[in-house]
């Protein structure tokens, strides 16, 4: 600041000494120059709407993959993860898809292939979302369009999984209707709370795993709910930061290996020929048929 004052005073004196001369000095142009030493490098003075690239230029910091997440003084997202953790979140999303692909490859099955196609549909959105968070591409980590697309595809996955695990076309249509409702709710402007958006996603999970229970596949049902329940605890932001050091989200994706195994093993107990048989034998279909 002392250097700035000296530069300003010197320029003022030079300008005052040349007031009466026919060719005024160009010294006043130096007044618009701001010395880099006079610029504040404190992140406290940066606006909260600054992009990640602007923050890197103004602060001279780039914490990508260093394990340190740059935070502003007033932070909207107290549970924001580091760049390394978000990259791990993206990579671990490959695990359940690889499990389904492996079992579908060693022993092909149409309904297991249905699970694989559904998971593969969701993978690109989830991978892109977490990788974009690592590069700080979103002003709000939890309230953005890619996050909504990620959760929308989870609803689509729920509809396909209900068919693969129940063998019921009617149950598939009912689940499809519910999940379409969930997708619409996700994209409403007033649905900005991420916790509320997850409630419908979890209901979708309970709906498409329920056929495992009524078919008597108790072991796989237990494995599926236990794995996603344990992973869900580590996924909760408060527990994630307190007990898992921010790596709980990656742990949740890793535990989905057990979840994917249970789903494919349960779907393998059905055949494509069984699709619709449950509907024909079920009481409500008989009532509808008269």
CSV table of C-alpha atoms in Angstrom, one decimal:
chain,number,residue,atom,x,y,z
A,1,UNK,CA,0.0,0.0,0.0
A,2,UNK,CA,3.0,2.3,0.7
A,3,UNK,CA,4.2,1.7,-2.8
A,4,UNK,CA,0.8,2.6,-4.3
A,5,UNK,CA,0.7,5.9,-2.4
A,6,UNK,CA,4.2,6.9,-3.5
A,7,UNK,CA,3.4,6.1,-7.2
A,8,UNK,CA,0.1,8.1,-7.0
A,9,UNK,CA,1.9,11.1,-5.3
A,10,UNK,CA,4.7,11.1,-7.8
A,11,UNK,CA,2.3,11.1,-10.7
A,12,UNK,CA,0.3,14.0,-9.2
A,13,UNK,CA,3.4,16.2,-8.8
A,14,UNK,CA,4.5,15.6,-12.4
A,15,UNK,CA,1.0,16.5,-13.7
A,16,UNK,CA,0.9,19.7,-11.5
A,17,UNK,CA,4.3,20.8,-12.9
A,18,UNK,CA,3.2,20.6,-16.5
A,19,UNK,CA,-0.1,22.5,-16.2
A,20,UNK,CA,1.1,25.6,-18.1
A,21,UNK,CA,3.2,23.9,-20.8
A,22,UNK,CA,1.9,23.7,-24.4
A,23,UNK,CA,2.5,20.0,-24.6
A,24,UNK,CA,1.2,18.4,-21.4
A,25,UNK,CA,3.0,15.4,-20.1
A,26,UNK,CA,1.5,11.9,-20.5
A,27,UNK,CA,2.0,11.2,-16.8
A,28,UNK,CA,-1.7,11.2,-16.0
A,29,UNK,CA,-2.1,8.0,-18.0
A,30,UNK,CA,0.0,6.3,-15.3
A,31,UNK,CA,-2.8,6.9,-12.8
A,32,UNK,CA,-4.9,4.1,-14.3
A,33,UNK,CA,-2.1,1.6,-13.8
A,34,UNK,CA,-2.5,-0.7,-10.8
A,35,UNK,CA,0.6,-2.3,-9.6
A,36,UNK,CA,0.2,-6.1,-9.0
A,37,UNK,CA,1.6,-5.5,-5.5
A,38,UNK,CA,-1.4,-3.3,-4.6
A,39,UNK,CA,-3.9,-6.1,-5.4
A,40,UNK,CA,-5.3,-8.0,-2.6
A,41,UNK,CA,-4.7,-11.7,-2.8
A,42,UNK,CA,-7.0,-12.4,0.1
A,43,UNK,CA,-9.8,-14.9,-0.9
A,44,UNK,CA,-12.1,-13.0,1.6
A,45,UNK,CA,-12.6,-10.2,-0.9
A,46,UNK,CA,-13.6,-12.5,-3.8
A,47,UNK,CA,-17.3,-12.6,-4.8
A,48,UNK,CA,-19.1,-15.9,-4.1
A,49,UNK,CA,-20.1,-16.0,-7.8
A,50,UNK,CA,-16.5,-16.2,-9.1
A,51,UNK,CA,-15.8,-19.2,-11.2
A,52,UNK,CA,-13.1,-21.7,-10.4
A,53,UNK,CA,-10.8,-20.4,-13.1
A,54,UNK,CA,-11.1,-16.8,-11.8
A,55,UNK,CA,-10.4,-18.0,-8.2
A,56,UNK,CA,-7.3,-19.8,-9.4
A,57,UNK,CA,-6.1,-16.6,-11.2
A,58,UNK,CA,-6.9,-14.2,-8.4
A,59,UNK,CA,-5.6,-16.3,-5.5
A,60,UNK,CA,-2.8,-18.1,-7.3
A,61,UNK,CA,-4.1,-21.4,-5.9
A,62,UNK,CA,-4.9,-24.6,-7.7
A,63,UNK,CA,-5.6,-27.4,-5.3
A,64,UNK,CA,-6.7,-30.0,-7.9
A,65,UNK,CA,-5.8,-33.5,-6.7
A,66,UNK,CA,-3.8,-32.2,-3.8
A,67,UNK,CA,-6.3,-33.2,-1.2
A,68,UNK,CA,-7.1,-29.5,-0.2
A,69,UNK,CA,-10.4,-28.0,-1.1
A,70,UNK,CA,-10.4,-24.2,-1.4
A,71,UNK,CA,-13.2,-22.7,0.6
A,72,UNK,CA,-14.5,-19.2,0.9
A,73,UNK,CA,-15.0,-17.5,4.2
A,74,UNK,CA,-18.8,-18.0,4.0
A,75,UNK,CA,-19.4,-21.4,2.5
A,76,UNK,CA,-22.7,-22.6,1.1
A,77,UNK,CA,-21.8,-26.2,1.1
A,78,UNK,CA,-20.0,-27.2,4.4
A,79,UNK,CA,-19.8,-30.8,3.2
A,80,UNK,CA,-17.9,-30.1,-0.1
A,81,UNK,CA,-15.4,-32.8,-0.9
A,82,UNK,CA,-11.9,-32.4,-2.2
A,83,UNK,CA,-11.0,-32.8,-5.8
A,84,UNK,CA,-9.3,-36.1,-5.1
A,85,UNK,CA,-12.4,-37.4,-3.4
A,86,UNK,CA,-14.7,-36.4,-6.2
A,87,UNK,CA,-12.4,-38.1,-8.7
A,88,UNK,CA,-12.6,-41.3,-6.5
A,89,UNK,CA,-16.4,-40.9,-6.5
A,90,UNK,CA,-16.4,-40.9,-10.3
A,91,UNK,CA,-14.1,-43.9,-10.6
A,92,UNK,CA,-15.9,-46.0,-8.0
A,93,UNK,CA,-19.2,-45.6,-10.0
A,94,UNK,CA,-17.6,-48.1,-12.5
A,95,UNK,CA,-17.5,-50.9,-9.9
A,96,UNK,CA,-21.2,-52.0,-9.9
A,97,UNK,CA,-21.4,-51.7,-13.7
A,98,UNK,CA,-18.3,-53.9,-14.0
A,99,UNK,CA,-19.8,-56.5,-11.7
A,100,UNK,CA,-23.0,-56.7,-13.8
A,101,UNK,CA,-21.0,-56.8,-16.9
A,102,UNK,CA,-18.8,-59.6,-15.6
A,103,UNK,CA,-21.6,-61.9,-14.5
A,104,UNK,CA,-23.5,-61.2,-17.7
A,105,UNK,CA,-20.5,-62.1,-19.7
A,106,UNK,CA,-19.6,-65.4,-17.9
A,107,UNK,CA,-23.2,-66.6,-17.9
A,108,UNK,CA,-25.4,-64.6,-20.2
A,109,UNK,CA,-29.0,-63.9,-19.0
A,110,UNK,CA,-31.5,-61.5,-20.5
A,111,UNK,CA,-32.8,-60.1,-17.2
A,112,UNK,CA,-29.2,-59.6,-16.0
A,113,UNK,CA,-28.5,-57.8,-19.3
A,114,UNK,CA,-31.5,-55.6,-18.5
A,115,UNK,CA,-29.9,-54.6,-15.2
A,116,UNK,CA,-26.6,-54.0,-17.0
A,117,UNK,CA,-28.2,-51.7,-19.6
A,118,UNK,CA,-30.0,-49.7,-16.9
A,119,UNK,CA,-26.8,-49.2,-14.9
A,120,UNK,CA,-24.8,-48.3,-18.0
A,121,UNK,CA,-27.4,-45.6,-18.8
A,122,UNK,CA,-26.9,-44.0,-15.5
A,123,UNK,CA,-23.0,-44.3,-15.4
A,124,UNK,CA,-22.1,-41.4,-17.8
A,125,UNK,CA,-24.2,-38.8,-16.0
A,126,UNK,CA,-22.9,-39.8,-12.6
A,127,UNK,CA,-19.3,-40.0,-13.8
A,128,UNK,CA,-19.5,-36.6,-15.5
A,129,UNK,CA,-21.1,-35.0,-12.4
A,130,UNK,CA,-18.4,-36.1,-10.0
A,131,UNK,CA,-15.6,-35.3,-12.3
A,132,UNK,CA,-17.1,-31.8,-12.9
A,133,UNK,CA,-17.3,-31.3,-9.2
A,134,UNK,CA,-13.6,-32.2,-9.0
A,135,UNK,CA,-12.8,-29.3,-11.4
A,136,UNK,CA,-15.3,-27.0,-9.6
A,137,UNK,CA,-17.4,-26.4,-12.7
A,138,UNK,CA,-20.6,-25.7,-10.7
A,139,UNK,CA,-21.4,-22.7,-8.6
A,140,UNK,CA,-23.6,-24.9,-6.5
A,141,UNK,CA,-22.4,-28.5,-6.1
A,142,UNK,CA,-25.8,-30.0,-5.2
A,143,UNK,CA,-28.3,-27.8,-7.1
A,144,UNK,CA,-27.4,-28.0,-10.7
A,145,UNK,CA,-28.7,-29.6,-13.9
A,146,UNK,CA,-26.1,-32.4,-14.0
A,147,UNK,CA,-27.0,-33.4,-10.5
A,148,UNK,CA,-30.7,-33.5,-11.5
A,149,UNK,CA,-29.9,-35.6,-14.6
A,150,UNK,CA,-27.9,-38.0,-12.4
A,151,UNK,CA,-30.9,-38.5,-10.1
A,152,UNK,CA,-33.4,-38.6,-13.0
A,153,UNK,CA,-31.5,-41.5,-14.5
A,154,UNK,CA,-31.6,-43.3,-11.2
A,155,UNK,CA,-35.4,-43.2,-11.5
A,156,UNK,CA,-35.1,-44.6,-15.0
A,157,UNK,CA,-32.9,-47.4,-13.6
A,158,UNK,CA,-35.6,-48.1,-11.0
A,159,UNK,CA,-38.2,-48.7,-13.6
A,160,UNK,CA,-36.0,-51.2,-15.6
A,161,UNK,CA,-34.9,-52.9,-12.4
A,162,UNK,CA,-38.5,-53.5,-11.3
A,163,UNK,CA,-39.1,-55.4,-14.5
A,164,UNK,CA,-35.9,-57.5,-14.2
A,165,UNK,CA,-36.6,-58.4,-10.5
A,166,UNK,CA,-40.3,-59.0,-10.7
A,167,UNK,CA,-41.1,-60.4,-14.1
A,168,UNK,CA,-44.3,-58.4,-13.9
A,169,UNK,CA,-45.3,-56.1,-16.7
A,170,UNK,CA,-48.0,-54.5,-14.5
A,171,UNK,CA,-45.5,-53.8,-11.7
A,172,UNK,CA,-43.1,-52.4,-14.3
A,173,UNK,CA,-45.8,-50.0,-15.6
A,174,UNK,CA,-46.7,-48.9,-12.0
A,175,UNK,CA,-43.0,-48.3,-11.2
A,176,UNK,CA,-42.5,-46.4,-14.4
A,177,UNK,CA,-45.4,-44.1,-13.6
A,178,UNK,CA,-44.0,-43.4,-10.1
A,179,UNK,CA,-40.5,-42.8,-11.4
A,180,UNK,CA,-41.7,-40.5,-14.1
A,181,UNK,CA,-43.5,-38.5,-11.3
A,182,UNK,CA,-40.1,-38.5,-9.5
A,183,UNK,CA,-38.3,-37.1,-12.5
A,184,UNK,CA,-40.8,-34.3,-12.9
A,185,UNK,CA,-40.4,-33.4,-9.3
A,186,UNK,CA,-36.7,-33.2,-9.7
A,187,UNK,CA,-36.8,-30.6,-12.3
A,188,UNK,CA,-39.2,-28.2,-10.6
A,189,UNK,CA,-37.6,-24.9,-9.7
A,190,UNK,CA,-38.8,-25.2,-6.1
A,191,UNK,CA,-37.2,-28.6,-5.6
A,192,UNK,CA,-33.7,-27.2,-4.8
A,193,UNK,CA,-33.2,-29.2,-1.6
A,194,UNK,CA,-31.1,-32.2,-2.3
A,195,UNK,CA,-32.3,-34.1,0.7
A,196,UNK,CA,-35.9,-33.9,-0.5
A,197,UNK,CA,-34.9,-35.1,-4.0
A,198,UNK,CA,-33.3,-38.2,-2.5
A,199,UNK,CA,-36.4,-39.3,-0.7
A,200,UNK,CA,-38.2,-40.3,-4.0
A,201,UNK,CA,-35.0,-42.0,-5.2
A,202,UNK,CA,-34.9,-44.2,-2.1
A,203,UNK,CA,-38.6,-45.0,-2.4
A,204,UNK,CA,-37.8,-46.2,-6.0
A,205,UNK,CA,-35.1,-48.5,-4.6
A,206,UNK,CA,-37.4,-50.0,-2.1
A,207,UNK,CA,-40.0,-50.5,-4.8
A,208,UNK,CA,-37.8,-52.4,-7.3
A,209,UNK,CA,-36.2,-54.6,-4.6
A,210,UNK,CA,-39.6,-55.6,-3.1
A,211,UNK,CA,-40.2,-58.4,-5.6
A,212,UNK,CA,-37.1,-60.2,-4.3
A,213,UNK,CA,-38.9,-60.5,-1.0
A,214,UNK,CA,-42.3,-61.7,-2.3
A,215,UNK,CA,-40.5,-64.2,-4.5
A,216,UNK,CA,-38.9,-65.7,-1.4
A,217,UNK,CA,-35.4,-64.6,-2.4
A,218,UNK,CA,-34.7,-63.5,1.2
A,219,UNK,CA,-30.9,-63.9,1.2
A,220,UNK,CA,-30.4,-61.6,-1.8
A,221,UNK,CA,-32.9,-59.1,-0.5
A,222,UNK,CA,-31.0,-59.0,2.8
A,223,UNK,CA,-27.7,-58.5,1.0
A,224,UNK,CA,-29.2,-55.7,-1.2
A,225,UNK,CA,-30.8,-53.7,1.6
A,226,UNK,CA,-27.9,-54.3,4.1
A,227,UNK,CA,-25.3,-53.1,1.6
A,228,UNK,CA,-27.2,-50.0,0.4
A,229,UNK,CA,-28.1,-49.3,4.1
A,230,UNK,CA,-24.5,-49.4,5.2
A,231,UNK,CA,-23.4,-47.4,2.2
A,232,UNK,CA,-26.2,-44.9,2.7
A,233,UNK,CA,-24.9,-44.1,6.2
A,234,UNK,CA,-21.5,-43.3,4.9
A,235,UNK,CA,-23.2,-41.2,2.1
A,236,UNK,CA,-24.9,-38.9,4.6
A,237,UNK,CA,-22.8,-35.7,4.6
A,238,UNK,CA,-22.6,-35.4,8.4
A,239,UNK,CA,-21.3,-38.9,8.9
A,240,UNK,CA,-19.2,-38.7,5.8
A,241,UNK,CA,-17.1,-35.8,7.2
A,242,UNK,CA,-17.1,-36.9,10.8
A,243,UNK,CA,-16.3,-40.6,10.5
A,244,UNK,CA,-15.0,-41.2,7.0
A,245,UNK,CA,-13.0,-38.0,6.4
A,246,UNK,CA,-15.0,-37.2,3.2
A,247,UNK,CA,-14.4,-40.6,1.6
A,248,UNK,CA,-17.9,-41.9,2.5
A,249,UNK,CA,-19.4,-41.2,-0.9
A,250,UNK,CA,-16.7,-43.4,-2.5
A,251,UNK,CA,-17.3,-46.1,0.1
A,252,UNK,CA,-21.0,-46.0,-0.8
A,253,UNK,CA,-20.2,-46.6,-4.5
A,254,UNK,CA,-17.8,-49.4,-3.6
A,255,UNK,CA,-20.4,-51.2,-1.4
A,256,UNK,CA,-22.7,-51.1,-4.5
A,257,UNK,CA,-20.6,-54.1,-5.6
A,258,UNK,CA,-22.5,-56.3,-3.1
A,259,UNK,CA,-25.7,-54.6,-4.1
A,260,UNK,CA,-25.1,-55.3,-7.8
A,261,UNK,CA,-24.2,-59.0,-7.1
A,262,UNK,CA,-27.4,-59.5,-5.1
A,263,UNK,CA,-29.6,-58.0,-7.9
A,264,UNK,CA,-28.1,-60.1,-10.7
A,265,UNK,CA,-28.2,-63.3,-8.7
A,266,UNK,CA,-31.9,-62.6,-7.9
A,267,UNK,CA,-32.8,-61.7,-11.5
A,268,UNK,CA,-31.1,-64.9,-12.7
A,269,UNK,CA,-33.7,-66.9,-10.8
A,270,UNK,CA,-36.3,-65.6,-13.3
A,271,UNK,CA,-36.6,-66.4,-16.9
A,272,UNK,CA,-37.8,-64.2,-19.8
A,273,UNK,CA,-40.6,-66.7,-20.2
A,274,UNK,CA,-41.7,-65.9,-16.6
A,275,UNK,CA,-42.4,-62.2,-17.5
A,276,UNK,CA,-46.2,-61.8,-17.3
A,277,UNK,CA,-46.8,-65.1,-15.6
A,278,UNK,CA,-47.0,-63.4,-12.2
A,279,UNK,CA,-49.6,-61.0,-13.6
A,280,UNK,CA,-51.8,-63.9,-14.9
A,281,UNK,CA,-51.6,-65.7,-11.5
A,282,UNK,CA,-52.2,-62.7,-9.4
A,283,UNK,CA,-55.5,-61.9,-7.8
A,284,UNK,CA,-55.9,-58.3,-8.9
A,285,UNK,CA,-55.4,-59.2,-12.6
A,286,UNK,CA,-58.2,-61.8,-12.3
A,287,UNK,CA,-60.5,-59.1,-10.8
A,288,UNK,CA,-59.6,-56.7,-13.6
A,289,UNK,CA,-60.2,-59.4,-16.2
A,290,UNK,CA,-63.6,-60.0,-14.7
